[in-house]
Amino acid sequence: MPRRFQPYTRLAEIWDEIGQDRFSARMVDYTFQILKRKNFQPRSALDLCCGTGTAAIRFARKGWEVYGLDGSADMLRLAAMKIRKERVKVNLIHQRLPEFEIRHTGGLGLKMFDLVTSYYDSLNYLLKEEELSACFRNLNRHLNPDGLFIFDMNTKEALKCLWGDKVYARSYDNVAWIWQSLFYERASQADLRAVCFVRKGKLWERFEEVHTEKAYSLSVLKRLLHSAGFRVEHLYDCFRFVKPKRGAYRIAVVARKVRNIA
C-alpha cells in the first residue's frame, strides 16, 4: 500500500516541478494590477499559505517588508531554499490557519501589515464557516487601518465541475501524478486524492495525499468579511476586472479593513 501523507507534505517536493508555482506568479501579476488600479502602495505584506514562497519572493523584490505564513513545514523548507537563492529577505512563519499570531521580535505587540494575500484557493481548506470567520478576524488584527486583503477562492461550480467525480493524470521526466476527485453536493465540498510517483534512481516511489476543499457562497463571504471589520470593495471573476457571473469557477476578492474588532 502507498504511504498516505497530510496535505502539502510529500507533494511539496514536486510542487514547483509540476508547475503549480505558476498560479501564484500569475496571481502576483494580477495583484499588482489591482494595486495599480487602486493607487495603493503597500510597504509591507503578509502572504498566507505562502507555499514555496513564489509570491513572497516577488513582493520582497519590490522592497517591501514581507512575511510568509504556512502550515506545512515541508513547503516552508523549500521556500527558505528559494529565498536564499534569490537573495531576498522574507520572514517565514510556521503556523496554521485559522488561528495565527505574528508578533514583533521580542513579543512586543502584533506585527501589522499594509497588505495581506492568500492565493490558490488556500482558504477553501477551511471547512467550517466558524473557521473562515476566525481567519478573517485574525487578519483584521494584523492589518493596518485601510489595509487591503486580496484572495481567491474556488466556487461551488469549480468543485462540482472541475473537480467533480473525475480523474486526471499527467507525467513528466521524473514525476507522474493521478488526481481523483469526488464532489459532495450537500456539503459543497470535494475531496481530491493525489497519487504521485517520483523517480528515485531506477525506481519509482509512490505516495498519496488527500485534499479537501469547501466552497462558500458570495453572500456568506460578504457577511463574514463585514463582521470581521472589512468592506468588500471588489468581487471579480479571477484574473479579470468584471463581476463573476453565475457559474464562474474562481473568484477574487478585494477587501479593505474599515474598523478594528474586539
PDB file of C-alpha atoms in Angstrom:
ATOM      1  CA  MET A   1       0.000   0.000   0.000  1.00  0.00           C
ATOM      2  CA  PRO A   2       1.289   3.507  -0.785  1.00  0.00           C
ATOM      3  CA  ARG A   3       2.005   5.753   2.149  1.00  0.00           C
ATOM      4  CA  ARG A   4      -0.625   8.440   2.723  1.00  0.00           C
ATOM      5  CA  PHE A   5       0.516  11.844   3.939  1.00  0.00           C
ATOM      6  CA  GLN A   6      -1.079  15.020   5.207  1.00  0.00           C
ATOM      7  CA  PRO A   7      -1.706  17.680   2.508  1.00  0.00           C
ATOM      8  CA  TYR A   8       1.393  19.503   1.295  1.00  0.00           C
ATOM      9  CA  THR A   9       3.950  17.229   2.901  1.00  0.00           C
ATOM     10  CA  ARG A  10       5.373  14.996   0.171  1.00  0.00           C
ATOM     11  CA  LEU A  11       3.566  16.988  -2.517  1.00  0.00           C
ATOM     12  CA  ALA A  12       5.706  19.965  -1.521  1.00  0.00           C
ATOM     13  CA  GLU A  13       8.853  18.439  -3.019  1.00  0.00           C
ATOM     14  CA  ILE A  14       7.327  18.265  -6.512  1.00  0.00           C
ATOM     15  CA  TRP A  15       5.112  21.371  -6.303  1.00  0.00           C
ATOM     16  CA  ASP A  16       7.265  23.641  -8.439  1.00  0.00           C
ATOM     17  CA  GLU A  17       8.434  20.799 -10.676  1.00  0.00           C
ATOM     18  CA  ILE A  18       4.878  20.094 -11.845  1.00  0.00           C
ATOM     19  CA  GLY A  19       4.291  23.793 -12.475  1.00  0.00           C
ATOM     20  CA  GLN A  20       1.981  24.628  -9.583  1.00  0.00           C
ATOM     21  CA  ASP A  21       4.041  27.715  -8.703  1.00  0.00           C
ATOM     22  CA  ARG A  22       2.919  29.327 -11.952  1.00  0.00           C
ATOM     23  CA  PHE A  23      -0.507  30.030 -10.492  1.00  0.00           C
ATOM     24  CA  SER A  24       0.999  32.090  -7.667  1.00  0.00           C
ATOM     25  CA  ALA A  25       3.137  34.001 -10.158  1.00  0.00           C
ATOM     26  CA  ARG A  26       0.038  34.795 -12.193  1.00  0.00           C
ATOM     27  CA  MET A  27      -1.831  35.914  -9.069  1.00  0.00           C
ATOM     28  CA  VAL A  28       1.031  38.243  -8.155  1.00  0.00           C
ATOM     29  CA  ASP A  29       0.811  39.916 -11.571  1.00  0.00           C
ATOM     30  CA  TYR A  30      -2.944  40.236 -11.095  1.00  0.00           C
ATOM     31  CA  THR A  31      -2.460  41.680  -7.609  1.00  0.00           C
ATOM     32  CA  PHE A  32      -0.038  44.284  -8.916  1.00  0.00           C
ATOM     33  CA  GLN A  33      -2.677  45.328 -11.457  1.00  0.00           C
ATOM     34  CA  ILE A  34      -5.273  45.634  -8.691  1.00  0.00           C
ATOM     35  CA  LEU A  35      -2.931  47.734  -6.558  1.00  0.00           C
ATOM     36  CA  LYS A  36      -2.164  49.999  -9.510  1.00  0.00           C
ATOM     37  CA  ARG A  37      -5.858  50.499 -10.292  1.00  0.00           C
ATOM     38  CA  LYS A  38      -6.482  51.430  -6.661  1.00  0.00           C
ATOM     39  CA  ASN A  39      -3.330  53.568  -6.391  1.00  0.00           C
ATOM     40  CA  PHE A  40      -2.422  51.537  -3.307  1.00  0.00           C
ATOM     41  CA  GLN A  41       1.278  51.336  -2.484  1.00  0.00           C
ATOM     42  CA  PRO A  42       1.974  48.905   0.354  1.00  0.00           C
ATOM     43  CA  ARG A  43       5.248  48.827   2.208  1.00  0.00           C
ATOM     44  CA  SER A  44       4.609  45.547   3.984  1.00  0.00           C
ATOM     45  CA  ALA A  45       2.831  42.316   3.076  1.00  0.00           C
ATOM     46  CA  LEU A  46       1.800  39.027   4.637  1.00  0.00           C
ATOM     47  CA  ASP A  47       1.224  36.089   2.304  1.00  0.00           C
ATOM     48  CA  LEU A  48      -0.981  33.497   3.988  1.00  0.00           C
ATOM     49  CA  CYS A  49      -0.409  29.887   2.956  1.00  0.00           C
ATOM     50  CA  CYS A  50       2.714  31.052   1.149  1.00  0.00           C
ATOM     51  CA  GLY A  51       3.714  27.585  -0.046  1.00  0.00           C
ATOM     52  CA  THR A  52       7.116  27.505  -1.717  1.00  0.00           C
ATOM     53  CA  GLY A  53       7.415  31.279  -1.498  1.00  0.00           C
ATOM     54  CA  THR A  54       6.813  32.324  -5.097  1.00  0.00           C
ATOM     55  CA  ALA A  55       4.583  35.289  -4.226  1.00  0.00           C
ATOM     56  CA  ALA A  56       6.552  36.323  -1.136  1.00  0.00           C
ATOM     57  CA  ILE A  57       9.760  36.499  -3.167  1.00  0.00           C
ATOM     58  CA  ARG A  58       8.088  38.696  -5.783  1.00  0.00           C
ATOM     59  CA  PHE A  59       6.835  41.014  -3.043  1.00  0.00           C
ATOM     60  CA  ALA A  60      10.293  41.193  -1.460  1.00  0.00           C
ATOM     61  CA  ARG A  61      11.787  42.260  -4.789  1.00  0.00           C
ATOM     62  CA  LYS A  62       9.567  45.339  -4.519  1.00  0.00           C
ATOM     63  CA  GLY A  63      11.454  46.345  -1.402  1.00  0.00           C
ATOM     64  CA  TRP A  64       8.517  45.546   0.869  1.00  0.00           C
ATOM     65  CA  GLU A  65       8.828  44.030   4.315  1.00  0.00           C
ATOM     66  CA  VAL A  66       7.434  40.546   3.696  1.00  0.00           C
ATOM     67  CA  TYR A  67       6.250  37.688   5.868  1.00  0.00           C
ATOM     68  CA  GLY A  68       5.115  34.306   4.590  1.00  0.00           C
ATOM     69  CA  LEU A  69       2.990  32.014   6.752  1.00  0.00           C
ATOM     70  CA  ASP A  70       2.210  28.371   6.061  1.00  0.00           C
ATOM     71  CA  GLY A  71       1.070  25.326   7.994  1.00  0.00           C
ATOM     72  CA  SER A  72       3.330  22.971   6.024  1.00  0.00           C
ATOM     73  CA  ALA A  73       6.897  22.723   7.298  1.00  0.00           C
ATOM     74  CA  ASP A  74       7.812  20.967   4.048  1.00  0.00           C
ATOM     75  CA  MET A  75       6.574  23.877   1.944  1.00  0.00           C
ATOM     76  CA  LEU A  76       8.430  26.359   4.153  1.00  0.00           C
ATOM     77  CA  ARG A  77      11.663  24.375   3.872  1.00  0.00           C
ATOM     78  CA  LEU A  78      11.517  24.694   0.085  1.00  0.00           C
ATOM     79  CA  ALA A  79      10.530  28.354   0.364  1.00  0.00           C
ATOM     80  CA  ALA A  80      13.596  29.021   2.517  1.00  0.00           C
ATOM     81  CA  MET A  81      15.836  27.429  -0.126  1.00  0.00           C
ATOM     82  CA  LYS A  82      14.326  29.584  -2.874  1.00  0.00           C
ATOM     83  CA  ILE A  83      14.609  32.727  -0.756  1.00  0.00           C
ATOM     84  CA  ARG A  84      18.308  32.109  -0.107  1.00  0.00           C
ATOM     85  CA  LYS A  85      18.875  31.509  -3.810  1.00  0.00           C
ATOM     86  CA  GLU A  86      17.074  34.735  -4.749  1.00  0.00           C
ATOM     87  CA  ARG A  87      18.941  36.688  -2.038  1.00  0.00           C
ATOM     88  CA  VAL A  88      15.874  38.492  -0.765  1.00  0.00           C
ATOM     89  CA  LYS A  89      14.549  38.818   2.763  1.00  0.00           C
ATOM     90  CA  VAL A  90      11.316  37.061   3.650  1.00  0.00           C
ATOM     91  CA  ASN A  91      10.356  36.152   7.196  1.00  0.00           C
ATOM     92  CA  LEU A  92       8.810  32.678   7.251  1.00  0.00           C
ATOM     93  CA  ILE A  93       6.310  31.667   9.935  1.00  0.00           C
ATOM     94  CA  HIS A  94       5.155  28.097  10.608  1.00  0.00           C
ATOM     95  CA  GLN A  95       1.579  28.418  11.836  1.00  0.00           C
ATOM     96  CA  ARG A  96      -1.762  27.028  10.729  1.00  0.00           C
ATOM     97  CA  LEU A  97      -4.992  28.759   9.843  1.00  0.00           C
ATOM     98  CA  PRO A  98      -7.368  29.861  11.187  1.00  0.00           C
ATOM     99  CA  GLU A  99      -5.574  30.638  14.445  1.00  0.00           C
ATOM    100  CA  PHE A 100      -2.331  32.512  13.906  1.00  0.00           C
ATOM    101  CA  GLU A 101      -0.473  35.327  15.591  1.00  0.00           C
ATOM    102  CA  ILE A 102       2.633  37.158  14.398  1.00  0.00           C
ATOM    103  CA  ARG A 103       4.431  39.299  16.931  1.00  0.00           C
ATOM    104  CA  HIS A 104       7.285  41.761  16.732  1.00  0.00           C
ATOM    105  CA  THR A 105      10.717  40.496  17.713  1.00  0.00           C
ATOM    106  CA  GLY A 106      10.719  40.159  21.475  1.00  0.00           C
ATOM    107  CA  GLY A 107       6.982  39.518  21.515  1.00  0.00           C
ATOM    108  CA  LEU A 108       6.033  43.165  21.977  1.00  0.00           C
ATOM    109  CA  GLY A 109       2.775  43.681  20.113  1.00  0.00           C
ATOM    110  CA  LEU A 110       1.272  42.232  16.959  1.00  0.00           C
ATOM    111  CA  LYS A 111       3.002  42.676  13.625  1.00  0.00           C
ATOM    112  CA  MET A 112       0.920  44.857  11.305  1.00  0.00           C
ATOM    113  CA  PHE A 113       0.806  44.868   7.503  1.00  0.00           C
ATOM    114  CA  ASP A 114      -0.488  47.076   4.702  1.00  0.00           C
ATOM    115  CA  LEU A 115      -1.421  44.112   2.502  1.00  0.00           C
ATOM    116  CA  VAL A 116      -2.449  40.517   3.174  1.00  0.00           C
ATOM    117  CA  THR A 117      -2.793  37.981   0.370  1.00  0.00           C
ATOM    118  CA  SER A 118      -3.885  34.355   0.137  1.00  0.00           C
ATOM    119  CA  TYR A 119      -3.670  32.536  -3.189  1.00  0.00           C
ATOM    120  CA  TYR A 120      -4.563  29.284  -4.906  1.00  0.00           C
ATOM    121  CA  ASP A 121      -7.839  28.600  -3.072  1.00  0.00           C
ATOM    122  CA  SER A 122      -5.985  28.166   0.219  1.00  0.00           C
ATOM    123  CA  LEU A 123      -8.953  29.473   2.198  1.00  0.00           C
ATOM    124  CA  ASN A 124     -11.158  26.742   0.722  1.00  0.00           C
ATOM    125  CA  TYR A 125      -9.284  24.369   3.025  1.00  0.00           C
ATOM    126  CA  LEU A 126     -11.126  25.906   5.989  1.00  0.00           C
ATOM    127  CA  LEU A 127     -14.069  23.517   6.100  1.00  0.00           C
ATOM    128  CA  LYS A 128     -16.257  25.251   8.678  1.00  0.00           C
ATOM    129  CA  GLU A 129     -17.804  28.706   8.497  1.00  0.00           C
ATOM    130  CA  GLU A 130     -16.570  29.490  12.001  1.00  0.00           C
ATOM    131  CA  GLU A 131     -13.004  28.657  10.918  1.00  0.00           C
ATOM    132  CA  LEU A 132     -13.190  31.044   7.974  1.00  0.00           C
ATOM    133  CA  SER A 133     -14.680  33.706  10.249  1.00  0.00           C
ATOM    134  CA  ALA A 134     -11.860  33.226  12.770  1.00  0.00           C
ATOM    135  CA  CYS A 135      -9.299  33.563   9.982  1.00  0.00           C
ATOM    136  CA  PHE A 136     -10.821  36.844   8.785  1.00  0.00           C
ATOM    137  CA  ARG A 137     -10.906  38.193  12.330  1.00  0.00           C
ATOM    138  CA  ASN A 138      -7.259  37.290  12.889  1.00  0.00           C
ATOM    139  CA  LEU A 139      -6.400  39.029   9.635  1.00  0.00           C
ATOM    140  CA  ASN A 140      -8.100  42.184  10.867  1.00  0.00           C
ATOM    141  CA  ARG A 141      -5.814  42.245  13.888  1.00  0.00           C
ATOM    142  CA  HIS A 142      -2.747  42.172  11.611  1.00  0.00           C
ATOM    143  CA  LEU A 143      -3.848  44.764   9.042  1.00  0.00           C
ATOM    144  CA  ASN A 144      -3.122  48.451   9.310  1.00  0.00           C
ATOM    145  CA  PRO A 145      -6.121  50.818   9.038  1.00  0.00           C
ATOM    146  CA  ASP A 146      -7.296  50.934   5.400  1.00  0.00           C
ATOM    147  CA  GLY A 147      -5.122  47.904   4.640  1.00  0.00           C
ATOM    148  CA  LEU A 148      -6.115  45.568   1.811  1.00  0.00           C
ATOM    149  CA  PHE A 149      -6.842  41.853   1.834  1.00  0.00           C
ATOM    150  CA  ILE A 150      -6.724  40.154  -1.587  1.00  0.00           C
ATOM    151  CA  PHE A 151      -7.534  36.473  -2.039  1.00  0.00           C
ATOM    152  CA  ASP A 152      -9.018  33.961  -4.449  1.00  0.00           C
ATOM    153  CA  MET A 153     -11.339  31.026  -3.812  1.00  0.00           C
ATOM    154  CA  ASN A 154     -12.844  28.157  -5.736  1.00  0.00           C
ATOM    155  CA  THR A 155     -16.603  28.380  -6.174  1.00  0.00           C
ATOM    156  CA  LYS A 156     -19.067  25.539  -5.758  1.00  0.00           C
ATOM    157  CA  GLU A 157     -19.222  25.307  -9.550  1.00  0.00           C
ATOM    158  CA  ALA A 158     -15.462  24.721  -9.657  1.00  0.00           C
ATOM    159  CA  LEU A 159     -15.591  21.932  -7.101  1.00  0.00           C
ATOM    160  CA  LYS A 160     -18.575  20.389  -8.867  1.00  0.00           C
ATOM    161  CA  CYS A 161     -17.499  20.768 -12.494  1.00  0.00           C
ATOM    162  CA  LEU A 162     -13.694  20.971 -12.469  1.00  0.00           C
ATOM    163  CA  TRP A 163     -13.057  18.623  -9.564  1.00  0.00           C
ATOM    164  CA  GLY A 164     -16.372  16.763  -9.739  1.00  0.00           C
ATOM    165  CA  ASP A 165     -16.178  12.992  -9.983  1.00  0.00           C
ATOM    166  CA  LYS A 166     -13.224  12.996 -12.330  1.00  0.00           C
ATOM    167  CA  VAL A 167      -9.768  11.533 -12.852  1.00  0.00           C
ATOM    168  CA  TYR A 168      -6.800  13.454 -14.275  1.00  0.00           C
ATOM    169  CA  ALA A 169      -3.298  12.170 -14.993  1.00  0.00           C
ATOM    170  CA  ARG A 170      -0.047  13.675 -16.183  1.00  0.00           C
ATOM    171  CA  SER A 171       3.578  12.561 -16.438  1.00  0.00           C
ATOM    172  CA  TYR A 172       6.919  14.368 -16.517  1.00  0.00           C
ATOM    173  CA  ASP A 173      10.512  13.143 -16.725  1.00  0.00           C
ATOM    174  CA  ASN A 174      10.805  12.367 -13.023  1.00  0.00           C
ATOM    175  CA  VAL A 175       7.260  12.758 -11.741  1.00  0.00           C
ATOM    176  CA  ALA A 176       3.833  11.375 -12.601  1.00  0.00           C
ATOM    177  CA  TRP A 177       0.541  12.017 -10.861  1.00  0.00           C
ATOM    178  CA  ILE A 178      -3.092  10.965 -10.876  1.00  0.00           C
ATOM    179  CA  TRP A 179      -5.785  13.236  -9.422  1.00  0.00           C
ATOM    180  CA  GLN A 180      -9.061  11.558  -8.464  1.00  0.00           C
ATOM    181  CA  SER A 181     -11.823  13.743  -7.048  1.00  0.00           C
ATOM    182  CA  LEU A 182     -15.274  13.336  -5.516  1.00  0.00           C
ATOM    183  CA  PHE A 183     -17.859  16.094  -5.019  1.00  0.00           C
ATOM    184  CA  TYR A 184     -20.411  16.193  -2.188  1.00  0.00           C
ATOM    185  CA  GLU A 185     -23.358  18.381  -3.170  1.00  0.00           C
ATOM    186  CA  ARG A 186     -24.981  18.921   0.231  1.00  0.00           C
ATOM    187  CA  ALA A 187     -21.721  19.866   1.929  1.00  0.00           C
ATOM    188  CA  SER A 188     -20.410  21.915  -1.033  1.00  0.00           C
ATOM    189  CA  GLN A 189     -17.159  20.025  -0.555  1.00  0.00           C
ATOM    190  CA  ALA A 190     -14.823  17.999  -2.715  1.00  0.00           C
ATOM    191  CA  ASP A 191     -12.078  15.510  -1.927  1.00  0.00           C
ATOM    192  CA  LEU A 192      -9.038  15.294  -4.171  1.00  0.00           C
ATOM    193  CA  ARG A 193      -6.919  12.154  -3.889  1.00  0.00           C
ATOM    194  CA  ALA A 194      -3.465  12.835  -5.295  1.00  0.00           C
ATOM    195  CA  VAL A 195      -1.464   9.726  -6.180  1.00  0.00           C
ATOM    196  CA  CYS A 196       2.099  10.673  -7.079  1.00  0.00           C
ATOM    197  CA  PHE A 197       5.078   8.753  -8.425  1.00  0.00           C
ATOM    198  CA  VAL A 198       8.567  10.202  -8.013  1.00  0.00           C
ATOM    199  CA  ARG A 199      11.648   8.746  -9.695  1.00  0.00           C
ATOM    200  CA  LYS A 200      14.324   7.685  -7.214  1.00  0.00           C
ATOM    201  CA  GLY A 201      17.241   6.402  -9.280  1.00  0.00           C
ATOM    202  CA  LYS A 202      15.986   3.373 -11.177  1.00  0.00           C
ATOM    203  CA  LEU A 203      12.889   3.040  -9.013  1.00  0.00           C
ATOM    204  CA  TRP A 204       9.653   4.978  -8.610  1.00  0.00           C
ATOM    205  CA  GLU A 205       8.320   5.895  -5.181  1.00  0.00           C
ATOM    206  CA  ARG A 206       4.556   6.187  -4.757  1.00  0.00           C
ATOM    207  CA  PHE A 207       2.735   8.297  -2.190  1.00  0.00           C
ATOM    208  CA  GLU A 208      -0.747   9.725  -1.659  1.00  0.00           C
ATOM    209  CA  GLU A 209      -2.290  12.853  -0.209  1.00  0.00           C
ATOM    210  CA  VAL A 210      -5.984  13.681   0.196  1.00  0.00           C
ATOM    211  CA  HIS A 211      -7.032  17.327  -0.106  1.00  0.00           C
ATOM    212  CA  THR A 212     -10.493  18.567   0.897  1.00  0.00           C
ATOM    213  CA  GLU A 213     -11.971  21.936  -0.052  1.00  0.00           C
ATOM    214  CA  LYS A 214     -15.258  23.631   0.796  1.00  0.00           C
ATOM    215  CA  ALA A 215     -16.970  26.290  -1.310  1.00  0.00           C
ATOM    216  CA  TYR A 216     -18.682  29.318   0.225  1.00  0.00           C
ATOM    217  CA  SER A 217     -21.346  31.461  -1.404  1.00  0.00           C
ATOM    218  CA  LEU A 218     -20.663  35.118  -2.140  1.00  0.00           C
ATOM    219  CA  SER A 219     -23.286  36.126   0.408  1.00  0.00           C
ATOM    220  CA  VAL A 220     -21.534  34.144   3.145  1.00  0.00           C
ATOM    221  CA  LEU A 221     -18.147  35.617   2.241  1.00  0.00           C
ATOM    222  CA  LYS A 222     -19.543  39.147   2.335  1.00  0.00           C
ATOM    223  CA  ARG A 223     -21.227  38.557   5.681  1.00  0.00           C
ATOM    224  CA  LEU A 224     -18.143  37.058   7.296  1.00  0.00           C
ATOM    225  CA  LEU A 225     -15.874  39.795   5.987  1.00  0.00           C
ATOM    226  CA  HIS A 226     -18.248  42.524   7.150  1.00  0.00           C
ATOM    227  CA  SER A 227     -18.482  41.040  10.635  1.00  0.00           C
ATOM    228  CA  ALA A 228     -14.668  40.869  10.722  1.00  0.00           C
ATOM    229  CA  GLY A 229     -14.306  44.599  10.050  1.00  0.00           C
ATOM    230  CA  PHE A 230     -13.847  44.564   6.275  1.00  0.00           C
ATOM    231  CA  ARG A 231     -15.606  46.303   3.405  1.00  0.00           C
ATOM    232  CA  VAL A 232     -15.712  44.266   0.208  1.00  0.00           C
ATOM    233  CA  GLU A 233     -14.597  46.709  -2.479  1.00  0.00           C
ATOM    234  CA  HIS A 234     -14.420  44.324  -5.429  1.00  0.00           C
ATOM    235  CA  LEU A 235     -15.638  40.849  -6.309  1.00  0.00           C
ATOM    236  CA  TYR A 236     -14.006  39.755  -9.543  1.00  0.00           C
ATOM    237  CA  ASP A 237     -14.074  36.849 -11.906  1.00  0.00           C
ATOM    238  CA  CYS A 238     -10.482  35.932 -11.100  1.00  0.00           C
ATOM    239  CA  PHE A 239      -7.788  37.356 -13.403  1.00  0.00           C
ATOM    240  CA  ARG A 240     -10.323  39.764 -14.881  1.00  0.00           C
ATOM    241  CA  PHE A 241     -11.880  43.012 -13.716  1.00  0.00           C
ATOM    242  CA  VAL A 242     -15.527  42.095 -14.118  1.00  0.00           C
ATOM    243  CA  LYS A 243     -18.040  40.750 -11.628  1.00  0.00           C
ATOM    244  CA  PRO A 244     -18.282  36.964 -11.516  1.00  0.00           C
ATOM    245  CA  LYS A 245     -21.194  35.585 -13.471  1.00  0.00           C
ATOM    246  CA  ARG A 246     -23.243  32.634 -12.345  1.00  0.00           C
ATOM    247  CA  GLY A 247     -21.168  29.558 -12.997  1.00  0.00           C
ATOM    248  CA  ALA A 248     -17.796  31.251 -12.503  1.00  0.00           C
ATOM    249  CA  TYR A 249     -15.144  28.823 -11.302  1.00  0.00           C
ATOM    250  CA  ARG A 250     -12.832  31.131  -9.368  1.00  0.00           C
ATOM    251  CA  ILE A 251     -13.405  34.472  -7.694  1.00  0.00           C
ATOM    252  CA  ALA A 252     -11.011  37.130  -6.465  1.00  0.00           C
ATOM    253  CA  VAL A 253     -11.955  39.311  -3.506  1.00  0.00           C
ATOM    254  CA  VAL A 254     -10.525  42.721  -2.641  1.00  0.00           C
ATOM    255  CA  ALA A 255     -11.492  43.800   0.871  1.00  0.00           C
ATOM    256  CA  ARG A 256     -10.419  46.800   2.923  1.00  0.00           C
ATOM    257  CA  LYS A 257     -10.113  46.999   6.684  1.00  0.00           C
ATOM    258  CA  VAL A 258     -12.523  49.718   7.794  1.00  0.00           C
ATOM    259  CA  ARG A 259     -12.704  49.120  11.532  1.00  0.00           C
ATOM    260  CA  ASN A 260     -10.995  47.303  14.367  1.00  0.00           C
ATOM    261  CA  ILE A 261     -12.795  44.451  16.064  1.00  0.00           C
ATOM    262  CA  ALA A 262     -12.688  43.253  19.640  1.00  0.00           C
TER     263      ALA A 262
END
